[in-house]
Every structure is written in structure tokens, then in C-alpha cells.
Coordinates of C-alpha atoms and ligand atoms in Angstrom, one line a residue:
X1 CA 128.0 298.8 126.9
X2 CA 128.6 295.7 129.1
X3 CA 131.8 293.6 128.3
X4 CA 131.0 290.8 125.0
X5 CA 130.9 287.8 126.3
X6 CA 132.3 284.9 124.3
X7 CA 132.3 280.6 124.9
X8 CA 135.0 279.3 127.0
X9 CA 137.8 278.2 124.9
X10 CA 137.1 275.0 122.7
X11 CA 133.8 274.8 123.5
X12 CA 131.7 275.4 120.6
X13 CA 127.9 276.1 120.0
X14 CA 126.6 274.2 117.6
X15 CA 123.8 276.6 115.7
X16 CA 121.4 276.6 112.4
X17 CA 122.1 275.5 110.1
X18 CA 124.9 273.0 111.1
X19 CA 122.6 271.9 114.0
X20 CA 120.8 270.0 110.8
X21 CA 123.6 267.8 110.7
X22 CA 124.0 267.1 114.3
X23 CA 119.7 265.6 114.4
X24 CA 120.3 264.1 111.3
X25 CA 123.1 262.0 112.9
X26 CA 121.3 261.6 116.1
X27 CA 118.4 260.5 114.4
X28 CA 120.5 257.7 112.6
X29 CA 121.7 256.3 115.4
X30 CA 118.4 256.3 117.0
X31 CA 117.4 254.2 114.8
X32 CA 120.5 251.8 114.5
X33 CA 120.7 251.2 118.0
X34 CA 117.0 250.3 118.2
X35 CA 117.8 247.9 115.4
X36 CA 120.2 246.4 117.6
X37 CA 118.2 246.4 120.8
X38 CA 120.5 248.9 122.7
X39 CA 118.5 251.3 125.2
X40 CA 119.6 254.7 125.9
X41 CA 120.8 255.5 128.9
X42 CA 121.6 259.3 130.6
X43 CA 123.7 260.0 133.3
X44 CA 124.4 263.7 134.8
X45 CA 127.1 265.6 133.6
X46 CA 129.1 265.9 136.8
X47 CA 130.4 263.0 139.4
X48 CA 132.3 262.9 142.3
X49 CA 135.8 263.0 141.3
X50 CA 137.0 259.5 142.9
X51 CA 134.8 257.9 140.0
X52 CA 137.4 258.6 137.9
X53 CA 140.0 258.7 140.0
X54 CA 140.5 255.1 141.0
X55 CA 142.7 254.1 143.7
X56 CA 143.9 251.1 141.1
X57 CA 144.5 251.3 137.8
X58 CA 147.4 252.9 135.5
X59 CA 147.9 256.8 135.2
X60 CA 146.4 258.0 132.1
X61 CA 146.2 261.8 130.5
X62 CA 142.7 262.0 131.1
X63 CA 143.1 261.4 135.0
X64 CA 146.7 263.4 135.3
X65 CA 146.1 266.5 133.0
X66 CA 142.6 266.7 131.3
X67 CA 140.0 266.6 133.6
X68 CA 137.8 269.6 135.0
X69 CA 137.6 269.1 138.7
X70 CA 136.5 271.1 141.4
X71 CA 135.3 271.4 144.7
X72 CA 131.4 272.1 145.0
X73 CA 131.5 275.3 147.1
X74 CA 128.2 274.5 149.2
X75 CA 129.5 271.2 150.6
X76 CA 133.1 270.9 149.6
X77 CA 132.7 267.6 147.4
X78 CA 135.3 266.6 144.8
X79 CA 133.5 267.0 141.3
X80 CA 134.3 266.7 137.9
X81 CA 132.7 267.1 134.7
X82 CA 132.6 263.7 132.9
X83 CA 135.5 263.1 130.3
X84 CA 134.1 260.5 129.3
X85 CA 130.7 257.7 129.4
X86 CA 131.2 254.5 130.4
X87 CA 133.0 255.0 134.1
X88 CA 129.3 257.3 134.9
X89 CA 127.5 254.6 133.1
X90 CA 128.8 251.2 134.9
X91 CA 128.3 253.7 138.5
X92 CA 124.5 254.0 137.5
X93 CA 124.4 250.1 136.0
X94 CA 125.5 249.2 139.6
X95 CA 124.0 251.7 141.7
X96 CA 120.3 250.4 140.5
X97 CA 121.3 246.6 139.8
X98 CA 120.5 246.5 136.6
X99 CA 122.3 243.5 135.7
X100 CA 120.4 241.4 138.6
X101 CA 118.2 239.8 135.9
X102 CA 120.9 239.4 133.0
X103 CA 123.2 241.5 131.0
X104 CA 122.1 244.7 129.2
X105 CA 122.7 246.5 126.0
X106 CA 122.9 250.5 126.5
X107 CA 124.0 253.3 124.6
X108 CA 124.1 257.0 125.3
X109 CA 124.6 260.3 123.6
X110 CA 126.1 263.7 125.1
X111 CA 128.9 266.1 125.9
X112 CA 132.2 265.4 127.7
X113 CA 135.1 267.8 128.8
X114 CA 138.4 267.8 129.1
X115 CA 141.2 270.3 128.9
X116 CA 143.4 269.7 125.7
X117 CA 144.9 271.8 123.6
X118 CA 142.5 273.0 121.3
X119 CA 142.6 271.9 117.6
X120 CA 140.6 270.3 114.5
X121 CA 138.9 267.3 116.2
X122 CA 140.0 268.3 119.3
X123 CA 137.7 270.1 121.8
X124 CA 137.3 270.8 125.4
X125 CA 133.7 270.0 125.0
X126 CA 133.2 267.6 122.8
X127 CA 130.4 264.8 121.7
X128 CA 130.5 261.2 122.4
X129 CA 128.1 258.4 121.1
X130 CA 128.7 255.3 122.8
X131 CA 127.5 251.8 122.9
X132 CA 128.0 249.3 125.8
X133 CA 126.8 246.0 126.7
X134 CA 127.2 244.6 130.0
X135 CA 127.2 241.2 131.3
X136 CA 128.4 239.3 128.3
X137 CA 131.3 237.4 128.5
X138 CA 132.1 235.9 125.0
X139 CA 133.8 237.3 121.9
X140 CA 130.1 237.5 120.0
X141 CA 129.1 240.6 121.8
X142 CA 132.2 242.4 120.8
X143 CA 131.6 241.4 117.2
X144 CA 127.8 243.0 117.8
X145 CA 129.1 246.4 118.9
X146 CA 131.9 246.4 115.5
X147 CA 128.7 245.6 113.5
X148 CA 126.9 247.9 115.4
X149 CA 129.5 250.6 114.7
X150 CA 130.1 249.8 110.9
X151 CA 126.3 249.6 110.6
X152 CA 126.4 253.0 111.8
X153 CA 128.8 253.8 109.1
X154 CA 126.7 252.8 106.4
X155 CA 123.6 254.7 107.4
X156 CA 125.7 258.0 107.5
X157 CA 127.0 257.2 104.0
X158 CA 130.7 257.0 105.8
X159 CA 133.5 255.2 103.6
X160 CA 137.2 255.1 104.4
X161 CA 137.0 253.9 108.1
X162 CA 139.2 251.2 108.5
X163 CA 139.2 248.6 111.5
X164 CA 142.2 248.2 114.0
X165 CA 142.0 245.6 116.2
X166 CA 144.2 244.3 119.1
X167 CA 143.8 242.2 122.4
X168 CA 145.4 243.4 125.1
X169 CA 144.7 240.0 127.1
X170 CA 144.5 239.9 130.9
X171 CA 146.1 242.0 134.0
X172 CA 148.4 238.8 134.2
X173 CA 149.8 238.7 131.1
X174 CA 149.9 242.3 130.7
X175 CA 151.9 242.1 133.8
X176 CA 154.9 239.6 132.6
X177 CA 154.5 241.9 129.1
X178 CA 155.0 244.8 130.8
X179 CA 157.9 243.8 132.4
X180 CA 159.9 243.3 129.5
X181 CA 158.3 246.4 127.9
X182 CA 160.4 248.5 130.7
X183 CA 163.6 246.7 130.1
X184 CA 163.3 246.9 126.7
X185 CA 163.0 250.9 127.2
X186 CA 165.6 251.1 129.3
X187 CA 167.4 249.5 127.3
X188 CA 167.0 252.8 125.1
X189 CA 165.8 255.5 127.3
X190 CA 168.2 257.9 125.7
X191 CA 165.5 257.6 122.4
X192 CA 162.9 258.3 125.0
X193 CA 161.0 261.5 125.1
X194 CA 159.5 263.3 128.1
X195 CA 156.5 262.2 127.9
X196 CA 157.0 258.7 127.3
X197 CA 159.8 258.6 129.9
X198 CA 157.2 260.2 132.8
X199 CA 155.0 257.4 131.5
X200 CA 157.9 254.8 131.9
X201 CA 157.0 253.0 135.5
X202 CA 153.0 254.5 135.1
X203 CA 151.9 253.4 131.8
X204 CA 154.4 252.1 129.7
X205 CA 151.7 250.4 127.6
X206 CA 150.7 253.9 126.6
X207 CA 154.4 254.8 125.6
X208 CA 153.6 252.4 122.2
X209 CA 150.6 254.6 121.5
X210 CA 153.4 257.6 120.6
X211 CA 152.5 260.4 117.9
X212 CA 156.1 261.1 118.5
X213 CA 157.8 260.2 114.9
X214 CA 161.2 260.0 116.8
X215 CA 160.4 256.9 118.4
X216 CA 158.7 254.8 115.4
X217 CA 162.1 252.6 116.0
X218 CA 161.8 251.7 119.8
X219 CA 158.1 251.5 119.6
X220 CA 157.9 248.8 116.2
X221 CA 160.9 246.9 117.9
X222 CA 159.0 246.9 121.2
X223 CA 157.9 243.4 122.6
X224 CA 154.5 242.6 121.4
X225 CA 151.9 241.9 124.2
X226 CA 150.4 239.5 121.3
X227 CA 153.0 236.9 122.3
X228 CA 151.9 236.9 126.0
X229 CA 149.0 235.7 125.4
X230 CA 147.6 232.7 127.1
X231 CA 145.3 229.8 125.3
X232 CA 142.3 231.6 127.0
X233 CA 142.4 235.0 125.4
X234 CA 143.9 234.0 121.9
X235 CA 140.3 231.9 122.0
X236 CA 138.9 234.6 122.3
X237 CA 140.3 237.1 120.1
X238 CA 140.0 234.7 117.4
X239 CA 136.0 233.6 118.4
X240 CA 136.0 237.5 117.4
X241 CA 137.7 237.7 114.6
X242 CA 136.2 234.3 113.1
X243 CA 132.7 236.6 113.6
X244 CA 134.1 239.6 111.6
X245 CA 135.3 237.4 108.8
X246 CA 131.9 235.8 108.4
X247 CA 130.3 239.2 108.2
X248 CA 133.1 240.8 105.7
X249 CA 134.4 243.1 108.2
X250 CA 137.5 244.0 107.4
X251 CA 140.4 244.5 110.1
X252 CA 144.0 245.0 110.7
X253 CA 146.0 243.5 113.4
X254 CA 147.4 246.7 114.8
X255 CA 149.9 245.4 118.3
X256 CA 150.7 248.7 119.2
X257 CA 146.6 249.5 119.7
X258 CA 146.5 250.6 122.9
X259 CA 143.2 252.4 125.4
X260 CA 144.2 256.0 126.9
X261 CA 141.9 254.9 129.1
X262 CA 143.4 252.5 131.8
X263 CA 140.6 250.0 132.3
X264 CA 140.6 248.0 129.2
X265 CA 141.2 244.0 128.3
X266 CA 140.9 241.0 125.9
X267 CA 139.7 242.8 123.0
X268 CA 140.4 246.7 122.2
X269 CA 139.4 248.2 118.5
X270 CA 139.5 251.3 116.8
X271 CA 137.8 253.1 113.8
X272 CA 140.1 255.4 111.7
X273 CA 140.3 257.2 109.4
X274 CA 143.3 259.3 107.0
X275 CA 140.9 262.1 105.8
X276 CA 140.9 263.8 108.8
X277 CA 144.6 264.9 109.5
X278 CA 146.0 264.2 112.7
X279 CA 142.8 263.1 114.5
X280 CA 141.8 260.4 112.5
X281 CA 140.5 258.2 115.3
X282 CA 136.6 258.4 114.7
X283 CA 135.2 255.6 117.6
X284 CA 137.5 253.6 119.7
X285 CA 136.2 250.9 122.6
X286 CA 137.2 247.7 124.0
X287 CA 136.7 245.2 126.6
X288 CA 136.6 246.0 130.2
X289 CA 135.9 243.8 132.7
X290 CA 137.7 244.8 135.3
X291 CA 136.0 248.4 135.5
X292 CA 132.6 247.2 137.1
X293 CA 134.6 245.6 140.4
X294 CA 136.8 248.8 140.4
X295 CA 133.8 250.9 140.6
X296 CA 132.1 248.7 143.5
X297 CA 130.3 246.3 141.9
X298 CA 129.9 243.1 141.3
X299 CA 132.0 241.5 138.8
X300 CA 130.2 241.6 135.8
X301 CA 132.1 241.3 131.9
X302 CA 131.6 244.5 129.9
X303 CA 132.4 245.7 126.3
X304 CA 131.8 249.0 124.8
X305 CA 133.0 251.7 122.5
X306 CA 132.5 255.4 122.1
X307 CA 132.3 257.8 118.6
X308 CA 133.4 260.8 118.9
X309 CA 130.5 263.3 117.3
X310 CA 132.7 266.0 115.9
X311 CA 135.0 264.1 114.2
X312 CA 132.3 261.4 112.1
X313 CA 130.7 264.9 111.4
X314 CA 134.0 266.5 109.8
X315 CA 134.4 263.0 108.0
X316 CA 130.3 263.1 107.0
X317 CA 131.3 266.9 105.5
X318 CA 134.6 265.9 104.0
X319 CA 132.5 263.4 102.0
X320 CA 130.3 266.1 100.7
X321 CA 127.4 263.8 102.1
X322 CA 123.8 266.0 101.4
X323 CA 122.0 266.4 104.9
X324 CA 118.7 267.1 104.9
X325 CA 118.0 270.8 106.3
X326 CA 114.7 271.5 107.6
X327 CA 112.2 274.0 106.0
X328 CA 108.6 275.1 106.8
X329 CA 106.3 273.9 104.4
X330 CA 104.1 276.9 104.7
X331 CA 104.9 280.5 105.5
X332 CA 101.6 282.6 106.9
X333 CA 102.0 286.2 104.9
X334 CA 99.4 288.6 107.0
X335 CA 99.6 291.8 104.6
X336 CA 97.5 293.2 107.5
X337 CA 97.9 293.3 111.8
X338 CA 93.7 292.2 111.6
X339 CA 94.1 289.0 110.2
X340 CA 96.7 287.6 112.8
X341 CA 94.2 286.4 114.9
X342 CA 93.0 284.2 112.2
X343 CA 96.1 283.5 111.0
X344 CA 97.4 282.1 113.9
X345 CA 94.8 280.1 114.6
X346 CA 94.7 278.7 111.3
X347 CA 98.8 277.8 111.8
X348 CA 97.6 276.5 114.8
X349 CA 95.1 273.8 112.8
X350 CA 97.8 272.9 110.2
X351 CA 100.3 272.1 112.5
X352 CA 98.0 270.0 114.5
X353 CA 97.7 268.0 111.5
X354 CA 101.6 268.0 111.1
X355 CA 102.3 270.6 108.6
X356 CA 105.3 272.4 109.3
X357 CA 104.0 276.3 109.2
X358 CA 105.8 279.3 110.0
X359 CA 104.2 283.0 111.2
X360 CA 105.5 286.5 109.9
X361 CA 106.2 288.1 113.3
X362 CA 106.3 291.2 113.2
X363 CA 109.6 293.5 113.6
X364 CA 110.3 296.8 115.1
X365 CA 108.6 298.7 112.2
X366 CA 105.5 296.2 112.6
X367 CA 104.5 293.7 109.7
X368 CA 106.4 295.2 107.3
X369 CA 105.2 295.5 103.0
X370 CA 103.5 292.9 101.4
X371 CA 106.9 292.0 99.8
X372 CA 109.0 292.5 102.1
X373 CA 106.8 289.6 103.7
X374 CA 107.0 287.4 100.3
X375 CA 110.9 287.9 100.6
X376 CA 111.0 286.1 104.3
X377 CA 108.6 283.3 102.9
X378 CA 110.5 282.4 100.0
X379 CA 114.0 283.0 102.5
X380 CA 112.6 280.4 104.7
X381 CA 112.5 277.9 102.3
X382 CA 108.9 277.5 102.8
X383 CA 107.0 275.3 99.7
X384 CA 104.4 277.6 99.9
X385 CA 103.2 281.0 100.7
X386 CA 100.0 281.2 102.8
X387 CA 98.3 284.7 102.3
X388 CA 95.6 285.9 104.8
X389 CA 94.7 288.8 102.7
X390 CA 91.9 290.9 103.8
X391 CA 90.2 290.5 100.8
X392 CA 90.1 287.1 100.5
X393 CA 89.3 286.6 104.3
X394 CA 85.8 288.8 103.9
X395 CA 85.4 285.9 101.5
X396 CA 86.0 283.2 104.2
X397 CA 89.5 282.3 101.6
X398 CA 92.9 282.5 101.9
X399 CA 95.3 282.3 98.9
X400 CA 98.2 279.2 98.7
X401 CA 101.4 280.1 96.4
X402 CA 103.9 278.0 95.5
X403 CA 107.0 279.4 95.7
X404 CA 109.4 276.4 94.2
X405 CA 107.5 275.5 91.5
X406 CA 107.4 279.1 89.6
X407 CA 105.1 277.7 87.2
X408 CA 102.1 276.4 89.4
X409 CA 99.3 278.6 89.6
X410 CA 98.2 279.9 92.9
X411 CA 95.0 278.5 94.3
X412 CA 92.0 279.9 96.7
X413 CA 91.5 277.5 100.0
X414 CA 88.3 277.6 102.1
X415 CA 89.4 279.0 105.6
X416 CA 86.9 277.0 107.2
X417 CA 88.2 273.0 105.3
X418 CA 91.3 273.4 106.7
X419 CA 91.3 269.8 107.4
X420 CA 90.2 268.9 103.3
X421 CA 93.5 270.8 102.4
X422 CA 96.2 270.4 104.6
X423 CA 97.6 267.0 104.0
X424 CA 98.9 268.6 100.8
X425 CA 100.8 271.3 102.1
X426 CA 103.0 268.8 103.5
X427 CA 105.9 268.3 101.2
X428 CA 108.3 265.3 101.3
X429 CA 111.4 265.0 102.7
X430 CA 113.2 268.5 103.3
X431 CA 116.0 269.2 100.8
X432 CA 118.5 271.1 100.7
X433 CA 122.0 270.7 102.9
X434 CA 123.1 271.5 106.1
X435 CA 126.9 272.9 106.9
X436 CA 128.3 276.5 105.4
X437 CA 130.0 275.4 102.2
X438 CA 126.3 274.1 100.4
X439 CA 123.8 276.5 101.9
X440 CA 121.5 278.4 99.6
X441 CA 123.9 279.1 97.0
X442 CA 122.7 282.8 95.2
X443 CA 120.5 281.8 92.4
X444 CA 122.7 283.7 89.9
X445 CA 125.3 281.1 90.3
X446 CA 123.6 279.0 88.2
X447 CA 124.5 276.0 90.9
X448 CA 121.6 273.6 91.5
X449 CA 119.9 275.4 94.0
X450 CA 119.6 272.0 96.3
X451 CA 121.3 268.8 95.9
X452 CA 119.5 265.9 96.6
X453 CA 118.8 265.2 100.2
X454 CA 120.2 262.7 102.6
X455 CA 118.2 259.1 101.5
X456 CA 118.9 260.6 97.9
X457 CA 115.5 261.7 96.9
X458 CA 115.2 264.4 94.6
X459 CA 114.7 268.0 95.5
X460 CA 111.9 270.1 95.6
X461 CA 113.8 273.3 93.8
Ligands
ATP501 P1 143.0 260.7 121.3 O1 144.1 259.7 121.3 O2 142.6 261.3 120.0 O3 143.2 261.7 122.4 P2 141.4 259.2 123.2 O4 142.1 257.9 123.3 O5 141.7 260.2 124.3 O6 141.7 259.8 121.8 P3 138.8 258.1 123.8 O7 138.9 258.4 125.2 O8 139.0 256.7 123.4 O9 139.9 259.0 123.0 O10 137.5 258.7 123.2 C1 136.8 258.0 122.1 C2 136.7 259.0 120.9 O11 136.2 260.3 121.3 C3 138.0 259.3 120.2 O12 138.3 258.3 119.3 C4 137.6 260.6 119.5 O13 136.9 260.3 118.3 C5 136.7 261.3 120.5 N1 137.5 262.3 121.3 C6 138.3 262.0 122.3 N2 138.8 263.2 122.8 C7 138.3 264.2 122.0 C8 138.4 265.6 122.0 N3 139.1 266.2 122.9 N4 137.7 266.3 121.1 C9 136.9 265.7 120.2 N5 136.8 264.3 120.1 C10 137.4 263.6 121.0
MG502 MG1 142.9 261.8 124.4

């Protein structure tokens, strides 16, 4: 036997019937975005290394220690699998001028890498969501994409995600800031730990974004970059904040918010939440319009956040929220090889006419008993069975039987009105929920067999 192969190490697959939950989410967003006029965008997986790699800009731990980078064997580029969006996306925003007749509002979906220590919410291929809108200068367009994001909150049912919100004001500022941010650690570097003393003269900004509970003191004691700010960006954090308050947004000033990511100003936000352990940060974005020069372009003001996938689906399950998992509405039983033909042909009709139908293939031993073959129907979740009987089919019939409602009677279709009968096949919004802990519980448990679905219509069971 060949060696078992298994995924790389904190990768995951995503399978049946979890998958459910991952559409359900996409199609919510989907739909949220288009409700705020963002258009998806989809940039390939890999770039050339320098993309992320900018000659300016601070050191961050994506850049120094997390990315997957390579050299393409056939030409010897530098390549790396994305770690993350928005660099990739401002590239292609300015590779195909798309800003040359105003700004744009774009979002995208799909997997990033990088190599972390595996851990609960925290993957070496993982799922972002983001939203970025380019071109827009004023503190209005950042209060979109915090509606945007709380918008999507409330379509996935999501409670407990509470706003942080900082400015981190301009390269200027930041630069008098953090000049008295590195006295004020030397002033204590025996408090320091390794990482924050390597980060010292790189990214001492990043230093105040510690998990280290050993240096809570020197961090909360730190010089805030809040009282560096000039006239120009206090307008503008407060234009922001005057938006949030008029829509009920809650927030919290948080000064030690800082970006892992290096390219970030005026305005930086994050999402969090405390029912999910350690990694509690669900969607984080900010400001950045520096990035779009640093990338070749030309200068252009940009805002933008990203959700990570994994972690709004942990908090969606922690919830308990119901996710609608998908079921056939019919299931074709075909007592007899013969019929298939017909059968599938038949499927072939219903489906046309959007019923959701599913065949009995057959399995090593062929077809299998007649209830072995009303066992898979009813295990598919089907609504109904559909039997192509031989019997009936000499009569040009087939038989329908409910298999939820044990007490409905089964009925004979004609084969050849298809088209009269279909439409009622088709049964309402699936039910039943997606994720291990909920899924088909044994009927002798007694449990309700399906709680309501997702938009909270009731069950078909
Ligand atoms: P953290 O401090 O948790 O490492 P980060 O600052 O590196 O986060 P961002 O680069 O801002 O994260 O990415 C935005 C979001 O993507 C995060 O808030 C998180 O929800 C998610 N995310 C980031 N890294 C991972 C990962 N390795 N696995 C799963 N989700 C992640
Ligand atoms: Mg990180």
C-alpha cells in the first residue's frame, strides 16, 4: 500500500457538512456587499515576493517570519503565496488604472498563508473576507466599511463583537511619537522581552500591541501616539467617529491599537470579540494611504479591512446559530437497473425546472434491495421518495412518498406531466444545521430532529 497522505500542517479541508456553513456565509456577504455597492475582485494566489517585501516601510512578522516564499524553479523568480489581500489588490488596482475615472469600492474573498504556529483560530491557510475602497479621502468612507462590517454582523446573527478604534495619524507624527516611544523603552529595557526588544529600532509601534502580560506596565505607561496628533487628523478621526455615533455604532478608544501590518494611517479599527479565547480578533482594517505609492502607483487615499473566515465561523458556532444545510428535495429509488434510463432522464426534467433531485447510483453489488434504497432516500434528507417502479412505469406512473411528513399518503404522478408536478416537489428553505455538534441527531433521542433554519423558518421534520 502506498504511504497515507495527509494536508500540510494547519491547512484544513473544509468538507460536508461544515462546507454548509462556509456558502451560507459567503452567500451573506454577497449579498451585503452588493447592498453597499462593493464589486468583487480576484487576484492570483501567488506574487512576486518584492510586493510584499517593500524596500520602505517597518519590519512586521508577516514579512520577517510568516511568509511562504520561494523561488519558481523554471525562471528563478522570487514568489510568495499571498498572506494577505490588499497589497495583491492595490498591485492589480494600479496595474489596470482602475482609479483613472474615480475611486472604487472592492471586496474579495479567498485563502491566505502564512507559517504560524498552529492553534484555534490560527492557521497556515486561512480565510480572509475583505472590503476596500480606494480613492476616498474623507473620514465617511471609513465609517461605510464599519457599517459595512457591523452590517455583516447582523446578517450572520453575530452579537458580542465590540469596536476598537484608534488613529494612528500620519508618517510625521508617528515619527516624533516614535521617538519618544524608544526612549521611553529604554528607559525600561530590562522589562523588555525578546521579541519586543528585536522590535525596538524596527517596529516599536508594534511592541504596544504585546500578548506578553509581563509588560501590561511599560506598554499602559507608554506615550500615546493620540497626543501627537495634529489639527488635520484629530478632524478626521472625529468626522469618523461623529458618523458612528449618528448610526449607534458603538466603539472604544483603544491607544495601544496598532496594524501588524506596516502600511497603515489616520484611522485603524478592530472587531473583537472575548468568546473566542486567545484569538478574539474577528476583522481588523484601517487607512492606508501610503501603500498605493509604495506599490508604484499613483498616490491615491485607500481604506479597507479584512475578516478572518475561520474565526466569525467559530464565533457563528459558539452562538449555536442554525445554518441551513442543503438536502435534495427528491431522491429517484429505481428498484430495477431497466428503469434508469427513464429515471434519469426524468431527474434530468425536474432539475431543469429547479428541483433539487438526487439518483441511486448504484454500488459494487449493483442497485441494491428496495429498502436498502428507501434507507439512502430518507438518509439524504430528501422530502420525498421518487419510485420508478416497474410496475407503475408499464403504466406510464411513477410513485411520490413523502418521507417527513409520515402521515401523507403517497401519490401516483404521470411520467409524461412532469412539468404539471414538479413545482411542488420543491420544498422551502432547507433545514436542518450545518457543523458536527447538531447534525442528524438519532431519532431515539427524542431531540427535535431539525432546529429551525438560518432566516428562522420552521422545519420541514
Ligand atoms: P493576529 O494579531 O491575530 O496575528 P493579524 O494582525 O496578523 O492578527 P491581520 O493581518 O490584520 O491579522 O488579518 C486580519 C484578520 O485575519 C485577523 O483579525 C484574523 O481574524 C484573521 N487572521 C490573521 N491571521 C490568521 C491566521 N493565521 N489564521 C486564521 N485567521 C487569521
Ligand atoms: Mg498575525
Amino acid at each position: 500500500m502506498a504511504e497515507k497522505l495527509n494536508a500540510v500542517k494547519g491547512m484544513n479541508d473544509i468538507l460536508p457538512p461544515e462546507s454548509a456553513r462556509w456558502e451560507w456565509l459567503e452567500a451573506i456577504v454577497r449579498e451585503q456587499m452588493g447592498r453597499f455597492a462593493y464589486r468583487n475582485v480576484r487576484t492570483p494566489i501567488l506574487e512576486h515576493t518584492a510586493l510584499f517585501v517593500r524596500g520602505i516601510g517597518e519590519v512586521t512578522d508577516i514579512v520577517e517570519k510568516e511568509m511562504y516564499s520561494f523561488e519558481d524553479k523554471l525562471n528563478g523568480e522570487q514568489l510568495t503565496l499571498r498572506p494577505e489581500n490588499t497589497a495583491s489588490l492595490v498591485r492589480a488596482v494600479t496595474e489596470h488604472s482602475l482609479l483613472y475615472d474615480g475611486g472604487k469600492r472592492l471586496w474579495y474573498m479567498g485563502p491566505m498563508f502564512r507559517h504560524e504556529r498552529p492553534q484555534r483560530g490560527r492557521y497556515r491557510q486561512f480565510h480572509q473576507i475583505g472590503a476596500e475602497a480606494l480613492g476616498f479621502a474623507g473620514p465617511d468612507v471609513d465609517a461605510e466599511l464599519i457599517l459595512l462590517a457591523t452590517a455583516l454582523w447582523k446578517a450572520l446573527g453575530l452579537a458580542d463583537i465590540r469596536l476598537e478604534l484608534n488613529s494612528l495619524g500620519q508618517p510625521a507624527e508617528r515619527a516624533l511619537h516614535r521617538a519618544e516611544l524608544i526612549t521611553h523603552f529604554e528607559q525600561h529595557a530590562e522589562q523588555l522581552d525578546e521579541d519586543a526588544k528585536r522590535r525596538l529600532h524596527s517596529n516599536p509601534l508594534r511592541i504596544l500591541d504585546t500578548k506578553n502580560p509581563a509588560m501590561k506596565d511599560i506598554v499602559e505607561s507608554a506615550p500615546r501616539l493620540m497626543d501627537f496628533l495634529g489639527a488635520e487628523s484629530l478632524a478626521h478621526f472625529d468626522g469618523l467617529r461623529a458618523i458612528l455615533d449618528a448610526n449607534g455604532i458603538a466603539y472604544t478608544i483603544n491607544p495601544r491599537l496598532v496594524r501588524g501590518l506596516d502600511y497603515y494611517n489616520l484611522s485603524v479599527f478592530e472587531f473583537v470579540t472575548d468568546r473566542l479565547g486567545a484569538q478574539g480578533t474577528v476583522c481588523a482594517g484601517g487607512r492606508y494611504d501610503d501603500l498605493i505609492v509604495q506599490i508604484g502607483g499613483k498616490p491615491a487615499p485607500a481604506v479597507g479591512w479584512a475578516m478572518g473566515v475561520e474565526r466569525v465561523l467559530e464565533l457563528v458556532k459558539e452562538q449555536g446559530t442554525q445554518v441551513p444545510l442543503p438536502r435534495p428535495d427528491v431522491y429517484a429509488v429505481v428498484p430495477d437497473a431497466a428503469a434508469m434510463p427513464v429515471a434519469l432522464r426524468t431527474l434530468q426534467q425536474l432539475r431543469a425546472l429547479g428541483v433539487h433531485a438526487q439518483m441511486h447510483a448504484a454500488g459494487a453489488e449493483g442497485l441494491g434491495s428496495f429498502k436498502s434504497q428507501f434507507k439512502k432516500a430518507d438518509a439524504s434528507g430528501a422530502a420525498y421518495a421518487l419510485v420508478f417502479g416497474a410496475d407503475e412505469l408499464a403504466r406510464g406512473e411513477l410513485t411520490l412518498k413523502p418521507l417527513r411528513d409520515r402521515d401523507a399518503a403517497q401519490r401516483s404522478l404521470p411520467l409524461a406531466d412532469w412539468a404539471s408536478w414538479a413545482g411542488t416537489l420543491q420544498s422551502s428553505a432547507p433545514s436542518e444545521t450545518a457543523g458536527r455538534p447538531d447534525v442528524s441527531p438519532p431519532p431515539s433521542q427524542g431531540a427535535p430532529a431539525a432546529a429551525d433554519s438560518a432566516d428562522g423558518s420552521p422545519s420541514t421534520h
